[in-house]
Amino acid sequence: MADAVVPVSLALKGEQYANELWRYKNTAGPQQQYFRTGLAAVLWRFLALHEKCLTDHCAIAAFDTVTTVPSTSGRADHPLRSMVAETVGITRDRHRDLLTPTPGAAELGRSLSAARYTSLALWGENVLLIDDTWTTGSPAQSAAAALKAAGADSVAVVVLGRHLNIDYGNTAGHVENARMRRFSWEACPTRPWRHG
């Protein structure tokens, strides 16, 4: 599993950021490009400020390779892959397509399984794994497990939005605490202080 998991922000069901994370995949035309460009800018700025925090947390010099969690729903050209491989300058030159869903990946549902993906061989590389949303974490953690099985040394996950539904369990209390902190670009995901 991943050595670190860092969400850029919460994505609350029914609110703006969760809506944008849905629309960048499911709209067409100029609106689609608008949402994709905005999310690419979010990822780029976040990594520019905090990738070093992640490498320090994982006790490595750098992430050699950047890849994305592929879709298991049959989406042929996932926009997250395009963002990371083509749009975001800080990841573009390090991007590699490493992961492929296995034939039974979709049937695994929300289960964590190293059998969800296969990975190209890695020889001790440190991998930064990007995902768009995290609900249960099963796809990203399954992808991290596949990367480690293929020979990755350190794997850290950056997820654009931690999806939460405030009507589920005690989530409302967690969200209320998070709202008191408010989002800030300088809030470090791995350290208890701000920087930037």
C-alpha positions as a printed NumPy array, in Angstrom:
array([[  0.   ,   0.   ,   0.   ],
       [  0.998,   3.641,  -0.296],
       [  3.673,   5.168,   1.922],
       [  1.671,   8.413,   2.05 ],
       [ -1.801,   9.52 ,   0.972],
       [ -2.46 ,  13.237,   0.637],
       [ -5.713,  14.823,  -0.519],
       [ -5.498,  18.31 ,  -1.998],
       [ -8.9  ,  19.19 ,  -0.531],
       [-12.151,  17.749,   0.725],
       [-14.81 ,  17.283,  -1.955],
       [-18.162,  17.358,  -0.189],
       [-21.131,  15.743,  -1.91 ],
       [-23.357,  18.398,  -3.473],
       [-20.793,  21.199,  -3.131],
       [-18.685,  23.017,  -5.726],
       [-15.429,  21.06 ,  -5.703],
       [-17.146,  17.654,  -5.839],
       [-19.254,  18.989,  -8.706],
       [-16.134,  20.108, -10.604],
       [-14.487,  16.699, -10.105],
       [-17.582,  15.102, -11.642],
       [-17.917,  17.608, -14.495],
       [-14.325,  17.403, -15.715],
       [-15.06 ,  13.781, -16.736],
       [-18.725,  13.964, -17.636],
       [-19.336,  17.178, -19.582],
       [-18.567,  18.022, -23.204],
       [-17.432,  20.99 , -25.238],
       [-16.036,  24.228, -23.782],
       [-17.365,  23.425, -20.303],
       [-15.28 ,  20.244, -20.222],
       [-12.094,  22.153, -21.089],
       [-12.907,  24.773, -18.448],
       [-13.102,  22.204, -15.642],
       [-10.069,  20.235, -16.851],
       [ -7.926,  23.361, -17.024],
       [ -9.014,  24.439, -13.554],
       [ -8.229,  21.083, -11.961],
       [ -4.882,  20.891, -13.778],
       [ -4.007,  24.295, -12.291],
       [ -4.988,  23.054,  -8.812],
       [ -2.777,  19.977,  -9.12 ],
       [  0.145,  21.95 , -10.54 ],
       [  0.071,  24.559,  -7.762],
       [ -0.343,  21.96 ,  -5.03 ],
       [  2.618,  19.902,  -6.231],
       [  4.77 ,  22.996,  -6.707],
       [  4.181,  23.854,  -3.033],
       [  4.086,  20.413,  -1.429],
       [  5.816,  17.7  ,  -3.474],
       [  8.991,  18.308,  -1.454],
       [  6.956,  17.738,   1.733],
       [  5.956,  14.334,   0.374],
       [  9.502,  13.356,  -0.569],
       [ 10.681,  14.393,   2.902],
       [  7.856,  12.4  ,   4.5  ],
       [  8.808,   9.317,   2.454],
       [ 12.533,   9.914,   3.182],
       [ 13.479,   9.966,  -0.511],
       [ 15.255,  12.495,  -2.72 ],
       [ 12.559,  12.711,  -5.416],
       [  9.751,  10.926,  -7.229],
       [ 11.343,   9.497, -10.369],
       [  8.046,   8.637, -12.032],
       [  4.505,  10.011, -11.985],
       [  1.507,   7.93 , -13.03 ],
       [ -2.259,   7.93 , -12.591],
       [ -4.818,   5.458, -11.294],
       [ -6.553,   4.143, -14.434],
       [-10.302,   3.838, -14.758],
       [-11.863,   0.407, -14.32 ],
       [-15.155,   1.568, -15.868],
       [-13.928,   1.193, -19.443],
       [-13.217,   4.897, -20.03 ],
       [-10.701,   4.762, -22.902],
       [ -9.026,   8.168, -22.575],
       [ -9.217,   9.29 , -18.962],
       [ -8.859,  13.076, -18.592],
       [ -6.724,  12.72 , -15.456],
       [ -4.068,  10.916, -17.48 ],
       [ -4.105,  13.72 , -20.079],
       [ -3.805,  16.37 , -17.369],
       [ -0.816,  14.692, -15.703],
       [  0.933,  13.603, -18.93 ],
       [  0.338,  16.706, -21.055],
       [ -0.966,  19.737, -19.162],
       [  0.708,  19.883, -15.752],
       [  4.284,  21.003, -16.365],
       [  5.62 ,  19.71 , -13.051],
       [  4.576,  16.115, -13.899],
       [  4.754,  16.041, -17.712],
       [  8.37 ,  14.923, -18.122],
       [  8.154,  12.232, -15.442],
       [  4.845,  10.688, -16.525],
       [  4.681,   7.025, -17.518],
       [  1.665,   4.809, -18.181],
       [  2.445,   2.016, -15.727],
       [ -0.873,   0.523, -14.661],
       [ -3.464,  -1.527, -16.531],
       [ -6.752,  -2.735, -15.034],
       [ -7.06 ,  -6.52 , -14.929],
       [-10.029,  -8.187, -16.691],
       [-11.922,  -8.603, -13.401],
       [-11.114,  -5.144, -11.981],
       [-14.633,  -3.71 , -12.323],
       [-16.168,  -6.649, -10.423],
       [-13.992,  -5.916,  -7.375],
       [-16.199,  -2.913,  -6.603],
       [-14.869,  -1.157,  -3.507],
       [-12.656,  -4.012,  -2.386],
       [ -8.96 ,  -3.431,  -1.896],
       [ -7.099,  -5.92 ,  -4.077],
       [ -3.608,  -6.137,  -5.542],
       [ -5.304,  -8.046,  -8.381],
       [ -7.152,  -4.903,  -9.568],
       [ -4.182,  -3.685, -11.657],
       [ -0.971,  -4.923, -13.213],
       [  2.082,  -2.69 , -13.529],
       [  5.046,  -2.508, -15.842],
       [  8.272,  -3.56 , -14.13 ],
       [  9.96 ,  -1.009, -11.895],
       [ 13.495,  -1.171, -10.569],
       [ 13.351,   0.656,  -7.256],
       [ 11.81 ,   3.833,  -8.67 ],
       [  9.887,   6.149,  -6.377],
       [  6.423,   6.736,  -7.811],
       [  4.004,   9.613,  -7.323],
       [  0.53 ,   8.197,  -7.995],
       [ -2.235,  10.683,  -8.855],
       [ -5.971,  10.026,  -8.484],
       [ -8.914,  12.351,  -8.898],
       [-11.268,  11.271,  -6.11 ],
       [-10.917,   9.15 ,  -2.999],
       [-14.06 ,   7.637,  -1.514],
       [-12.975,   4.299,  -0.064],
       [ -9.404,   4.497,  -1.313],
       [ -9.556,   0.993,  -2.791],
       [ -8.528,   1.894,  -6.366],
       [ -5.558,   4.034,  -5.301],
       [ -4.355,   1.596,  -2.637],
       [ -4.781,  -1.319,  -5.044],
       [ -2.726,   0.607,  -7.613],
       [ -0.043,   1.337,  -4.999],
       [  0.092,  -2.375,  -4.128],
       [  0.514,  -3.277,  -7.816],
       [  3.329,  -0.718,  -8.204],
       [  5.141,  -2.117,  -5.164],
       [  4.694,  -5.684,  -6.429],
       [  6.261,  -4.536,  -9.717],
       [  9.352,  -3.219,  -7.922],
       [  8.57 ,   0.362,  -6.871],
       [ 10.408,   1.532,  -3.786],
       [  8.273,   4.348,  -2.378],
       [  4.737,   5.133,  -3.59 ],
       [  2.862,   8.259,  -2.505],
       [ -0.698,   9.101,  -3.542],
       [ -1.938,  12.622,  -4.212],
       [ -5.686,  12.765,  -4.686],
       [ -7.445,  15.881,  -5.976],
       [-10.528,  15.457,  -3.8  ],
       [-11.367,  13.407,  -0.712],
       [-15.038,  12.721,  -1.41 ],
       [-17.261,  12.902,   1.666],
       [-21.002,  12.66 ,   2.245],
       [-21.949,  14.505,   5.445],
       [-25.031,  12.298,   5.843],
       [-22.848,   9.219,   6.346],
       [-21.915,   8.128,   9.877],
       [-20.043,  10.755,  11.887],
       [-18.726,  12.533,   8.781],
       [-20.577,  15.766,   9.622],
       [-18.433,  16.228,  12.746],
       [-15.213,  15.703,  10.789],
       [-16.347,  18.177,   8.151],
       [-17.254,  20.758,  10.806],
       [-13.726,  20.476,  12.254],
       [-12.205,  20.767,   8.79 ],
       [-14.259,  23.898,   8.021],
       [-12.737,  25.606,  11.064],
       [ -9.27 ,  25.184,   9.503],
       [-10.389,  26.404,   6.071],
       [ -8.523,  25.588,   2.891],
       [ -5.153,  27.235,   2.409],
       [ -2.508,  26.534,  -0.219],
       [  0.112,  26.926,   2.492],
       [ -1.412,  24.303,   4.808],
       [  1.074,  21.467,   4.675],
       [ -0.391,  17.987,   4.156],
       [  2.409,  16.21 ,   6.039],
       [  3.477,  18.759,   8.659],
       [  1.48 ,  20.589,  11.343],
       [  2.46 ,  24.028,  10.08 ],
       [  2.024,  26.28 ,   7.076],
       [  4.671,  27.197,   4.596],
       [  4.884,  28.375,   1.036]])
